[in-house]
Structure formats: structure tokens, C-alpha cells
XYZ file of N, CA and C in Angstrom:
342
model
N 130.640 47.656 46.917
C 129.257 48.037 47.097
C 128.419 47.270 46.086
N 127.307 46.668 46.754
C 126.432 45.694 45.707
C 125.368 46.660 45.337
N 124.889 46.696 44.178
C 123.692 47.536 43.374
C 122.802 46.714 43.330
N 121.971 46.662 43.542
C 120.338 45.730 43.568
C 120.149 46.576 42.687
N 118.775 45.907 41.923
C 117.934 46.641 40.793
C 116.577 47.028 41.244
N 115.927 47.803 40.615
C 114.832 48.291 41.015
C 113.913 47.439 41.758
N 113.502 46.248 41.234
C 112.720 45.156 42.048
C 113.283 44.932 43.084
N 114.368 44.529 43.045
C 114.394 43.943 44.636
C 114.548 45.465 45.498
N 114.877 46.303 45.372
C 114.739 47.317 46.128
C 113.414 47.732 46.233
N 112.132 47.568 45.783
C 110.757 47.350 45.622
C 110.564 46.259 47.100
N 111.024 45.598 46.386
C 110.437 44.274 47.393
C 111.050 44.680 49.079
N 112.454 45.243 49.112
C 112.828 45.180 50.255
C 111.901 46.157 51.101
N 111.293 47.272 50.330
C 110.897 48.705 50.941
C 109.413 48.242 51.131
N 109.309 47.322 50.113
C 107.602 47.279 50.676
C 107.267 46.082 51.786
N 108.653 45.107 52.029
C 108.915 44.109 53.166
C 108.973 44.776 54.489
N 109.291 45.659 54.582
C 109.970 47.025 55.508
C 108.350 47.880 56.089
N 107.921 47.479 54.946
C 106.624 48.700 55.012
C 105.387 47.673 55.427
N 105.354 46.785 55.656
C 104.709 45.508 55.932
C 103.583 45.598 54.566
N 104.195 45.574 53.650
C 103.339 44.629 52.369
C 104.083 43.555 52.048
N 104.288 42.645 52.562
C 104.739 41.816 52.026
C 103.912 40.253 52.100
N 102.494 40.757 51.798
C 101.461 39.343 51.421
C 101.451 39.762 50.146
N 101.012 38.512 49.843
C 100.988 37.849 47.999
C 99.541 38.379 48.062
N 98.873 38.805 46.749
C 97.858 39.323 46.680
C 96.749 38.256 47.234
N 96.909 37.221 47.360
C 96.086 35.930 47.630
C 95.715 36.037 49.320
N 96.766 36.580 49.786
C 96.447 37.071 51.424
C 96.162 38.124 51.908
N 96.377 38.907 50.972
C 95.843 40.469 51.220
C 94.260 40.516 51.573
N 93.574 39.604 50.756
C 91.989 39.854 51.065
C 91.674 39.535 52.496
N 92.484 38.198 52.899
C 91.938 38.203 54.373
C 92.559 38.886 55.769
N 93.107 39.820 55.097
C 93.974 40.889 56.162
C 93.731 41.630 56.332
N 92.413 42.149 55.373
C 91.725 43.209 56.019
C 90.666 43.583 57.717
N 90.345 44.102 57.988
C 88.880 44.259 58.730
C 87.391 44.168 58.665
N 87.488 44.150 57.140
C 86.091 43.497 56.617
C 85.910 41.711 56.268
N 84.388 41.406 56.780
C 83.999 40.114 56.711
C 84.716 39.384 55.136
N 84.736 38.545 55.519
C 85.508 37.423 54.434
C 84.371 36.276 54.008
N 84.166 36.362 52.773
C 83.134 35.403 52.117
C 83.196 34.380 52.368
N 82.358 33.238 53.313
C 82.468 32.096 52.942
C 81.183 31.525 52.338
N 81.456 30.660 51.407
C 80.765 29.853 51.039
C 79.336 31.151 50.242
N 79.055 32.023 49.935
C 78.454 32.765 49.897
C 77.732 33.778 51.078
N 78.162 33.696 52.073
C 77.838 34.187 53.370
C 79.076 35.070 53.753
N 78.875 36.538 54.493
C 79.996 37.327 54.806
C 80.172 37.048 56.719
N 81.354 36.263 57.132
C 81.466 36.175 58.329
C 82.402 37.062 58.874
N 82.889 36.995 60.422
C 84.150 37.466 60.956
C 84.803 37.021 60.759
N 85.894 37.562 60.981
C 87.150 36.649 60.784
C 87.406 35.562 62.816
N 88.099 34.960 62.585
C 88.137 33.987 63.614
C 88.604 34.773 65.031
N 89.674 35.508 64.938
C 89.829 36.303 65.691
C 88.828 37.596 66.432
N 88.036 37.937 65.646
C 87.173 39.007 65.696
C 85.869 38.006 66.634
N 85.662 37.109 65.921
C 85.033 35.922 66.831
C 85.311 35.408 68.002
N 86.520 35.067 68.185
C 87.121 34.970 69.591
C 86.628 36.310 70.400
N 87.224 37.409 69.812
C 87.389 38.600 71.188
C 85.310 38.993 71.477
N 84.895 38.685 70.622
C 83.641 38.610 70.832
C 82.733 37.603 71.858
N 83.337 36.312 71.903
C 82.529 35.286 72.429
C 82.342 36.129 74.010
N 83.306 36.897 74.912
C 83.114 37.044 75.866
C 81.952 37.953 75.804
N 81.284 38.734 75.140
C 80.189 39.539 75.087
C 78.647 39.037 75.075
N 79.273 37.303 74.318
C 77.753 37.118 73.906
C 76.881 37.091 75.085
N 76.992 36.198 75.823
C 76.251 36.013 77.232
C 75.730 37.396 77.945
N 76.800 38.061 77.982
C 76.143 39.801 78.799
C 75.219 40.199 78.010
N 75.263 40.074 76.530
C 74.137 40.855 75.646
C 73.136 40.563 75.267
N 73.061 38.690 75.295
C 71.318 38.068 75.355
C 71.061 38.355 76.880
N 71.961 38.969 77.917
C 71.280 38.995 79.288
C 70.588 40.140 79.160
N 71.302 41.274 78.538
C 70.431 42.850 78.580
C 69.326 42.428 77.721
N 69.784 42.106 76.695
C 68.477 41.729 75.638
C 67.156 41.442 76.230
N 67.276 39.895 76.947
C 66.062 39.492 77.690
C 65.626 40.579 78.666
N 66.510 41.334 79.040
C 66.234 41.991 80.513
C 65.317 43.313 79.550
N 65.832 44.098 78.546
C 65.074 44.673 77.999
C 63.759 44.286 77.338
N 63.781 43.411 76.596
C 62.318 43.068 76.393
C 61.178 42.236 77.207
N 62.103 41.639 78.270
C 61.079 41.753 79.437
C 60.693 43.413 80.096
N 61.505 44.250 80.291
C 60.931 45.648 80.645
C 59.800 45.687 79.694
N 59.725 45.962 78.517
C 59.237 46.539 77.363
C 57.966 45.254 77.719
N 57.711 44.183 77.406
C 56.607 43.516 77.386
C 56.093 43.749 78.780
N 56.618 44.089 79.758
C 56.330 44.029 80.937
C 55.400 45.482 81.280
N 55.813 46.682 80.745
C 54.842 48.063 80.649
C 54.033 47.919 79.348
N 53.931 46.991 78.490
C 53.081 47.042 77.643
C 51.736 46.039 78.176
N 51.939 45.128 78.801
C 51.110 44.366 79.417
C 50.278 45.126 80.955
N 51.368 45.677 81.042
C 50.365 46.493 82.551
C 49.880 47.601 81.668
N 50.195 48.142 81.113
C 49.173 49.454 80.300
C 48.082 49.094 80.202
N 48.034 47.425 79.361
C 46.978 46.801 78.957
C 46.027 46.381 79.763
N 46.396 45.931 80.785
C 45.571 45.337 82.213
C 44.751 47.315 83.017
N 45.997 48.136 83.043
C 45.454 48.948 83.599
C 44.035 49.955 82.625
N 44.110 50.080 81.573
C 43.407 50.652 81.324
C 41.555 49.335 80.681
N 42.353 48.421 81.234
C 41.118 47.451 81.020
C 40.161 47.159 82.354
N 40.959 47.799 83.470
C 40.363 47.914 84.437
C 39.483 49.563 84.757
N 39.748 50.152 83.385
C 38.950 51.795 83.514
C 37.912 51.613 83.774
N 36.913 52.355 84.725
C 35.664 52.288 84.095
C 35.302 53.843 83.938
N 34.469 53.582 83.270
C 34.371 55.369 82.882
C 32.753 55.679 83.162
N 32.294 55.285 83.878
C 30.730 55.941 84.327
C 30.816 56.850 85.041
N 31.988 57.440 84.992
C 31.787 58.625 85.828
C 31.687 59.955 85.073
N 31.737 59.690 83.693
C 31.902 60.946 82.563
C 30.770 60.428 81.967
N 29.724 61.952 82.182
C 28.605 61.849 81.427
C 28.747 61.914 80.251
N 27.576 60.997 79.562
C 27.551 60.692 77.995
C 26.803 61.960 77.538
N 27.270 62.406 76.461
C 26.403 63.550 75.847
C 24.653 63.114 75.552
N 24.325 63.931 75.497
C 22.316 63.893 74.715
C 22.614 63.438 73.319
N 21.804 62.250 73.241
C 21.489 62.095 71.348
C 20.890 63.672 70.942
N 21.570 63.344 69.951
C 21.117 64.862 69.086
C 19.909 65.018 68.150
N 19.436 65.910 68.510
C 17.998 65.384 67.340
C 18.021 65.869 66.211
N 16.618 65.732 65.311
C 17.453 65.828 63.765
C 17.703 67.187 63.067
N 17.295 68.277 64.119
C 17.635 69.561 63.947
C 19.278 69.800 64.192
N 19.393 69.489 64.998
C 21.349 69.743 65.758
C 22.075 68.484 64.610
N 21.403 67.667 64.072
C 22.029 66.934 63.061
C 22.351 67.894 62.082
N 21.299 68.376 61.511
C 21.650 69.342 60.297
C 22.265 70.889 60.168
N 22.072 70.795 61.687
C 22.869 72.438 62.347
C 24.498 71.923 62.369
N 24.736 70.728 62.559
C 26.110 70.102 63.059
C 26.852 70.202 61.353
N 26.105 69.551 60.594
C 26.096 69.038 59.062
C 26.515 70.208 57.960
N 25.493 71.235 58.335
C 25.280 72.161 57.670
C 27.289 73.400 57.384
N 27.256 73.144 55.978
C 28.614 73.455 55.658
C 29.044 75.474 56.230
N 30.204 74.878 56.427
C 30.292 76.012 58.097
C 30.822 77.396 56.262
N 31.005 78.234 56.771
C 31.463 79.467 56.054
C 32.663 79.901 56.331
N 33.170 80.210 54.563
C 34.563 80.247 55.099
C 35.085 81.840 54.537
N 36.003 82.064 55.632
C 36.313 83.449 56.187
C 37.494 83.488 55.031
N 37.269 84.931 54.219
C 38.272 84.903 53.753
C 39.403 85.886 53.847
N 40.589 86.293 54.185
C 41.286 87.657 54.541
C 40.585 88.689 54.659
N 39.806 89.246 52.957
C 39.094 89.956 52.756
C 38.089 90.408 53.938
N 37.334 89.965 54.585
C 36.359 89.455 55.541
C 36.556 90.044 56.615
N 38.098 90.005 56.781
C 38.586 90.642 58.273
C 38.983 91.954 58.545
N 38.987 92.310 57.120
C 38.910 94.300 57.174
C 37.797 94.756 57.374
């Protein structure tokens, strides 16, 4: 019977356990973006399974902000076509109903309402 020593029985269990990248590869084995150059990208793979999306999603994209510019522009046209002469304009007020309008209103206080 052969006795290994603690390390290599380390190494075999964590080979077994799938750690077995050098700390130098561990960073890009994660799921988070990987620095390049000062910029955080995907990883290449994550890029691949993506490319098939791009095209469908600038299609909704355009298709949505054509909706959206498209009811913002008729709102605009429609209510520029209002006309409103059909709602009478109030009476200028004269300078009595100015100062009746002006004049600081009174204020009710709890007390008031017993």
C-alpha cells in the first residue's frame, strides 16, 4: 500500500472536485466580464450564444420606438388640429371682482366648527 502525503492527496481531491486551474485561470472561469484593456467585456463564448439575438432585438427596438414616436407625433398633429371656439371664453373681470378674487380668503379653524 502506497501512502501519499497530505499535498498530493490535496491535489488529487481538489482534481476530482474540478479545481484544478492555477490561480492565473481561475479569473477567466468565472461568469463575470473579464477586463480587457481597461474595459469589462464577455467572455467569447457568452458572445457567440448571443450573436443569434442581436438582429431580433434591434428589430423590436426599432419596432418599439417607431410605436412610441409614432403616438407621440399623432398626439401632436391631433391636438394641433383642436379648435376650441366652441368653449366660451369667460368675461374680463373688472377691477372690483379683481379685488374680490385677490382679497385674502379666511381661514377656518377647528375651533370655528363647533
Amino acid at each position: 500500500m502506497v501512502s501519499a502525503t497530505f499535498s498530493q492527496t490535496f491535489r488529487l481531491a481538489s482534481r476530482a472536485c474540478g479545481n484544478s486551474l492555477r490561480a492565473s485561470q481561475r479569473q477567466y472561469s468565472s461568469n463575470k466580464a473579464v477586463p480587457a484593456h481597461g474595459e469589462y467585456r464577455f467572455r467569447t463564448s457568452i458572445e457567440r450564444g448571443r450573436q443569434q439575438y442581436t438582429k431580433r432585438n434591434m428589430v423590436t427596438a426599432a419596432g418599439l420606438c417607431a410605436t412610441v414616436m409614432g403616438v407621440y407625433f399623432y398626439s401632436l398633429y391631433a391636438v394641433k388640429q383642436e379648435d376650441y371656439t366652441d368653449i366660451p371664453m369667460p368675461a374680463v373681470l373688472t377691477e372690483e371682482e379683481k379685488a374680490e378674487f385677490n382679497k385674502p380668503k379666511e381661514r377656518k379653524t377647528i375651533a370655528s366648527y363647533k
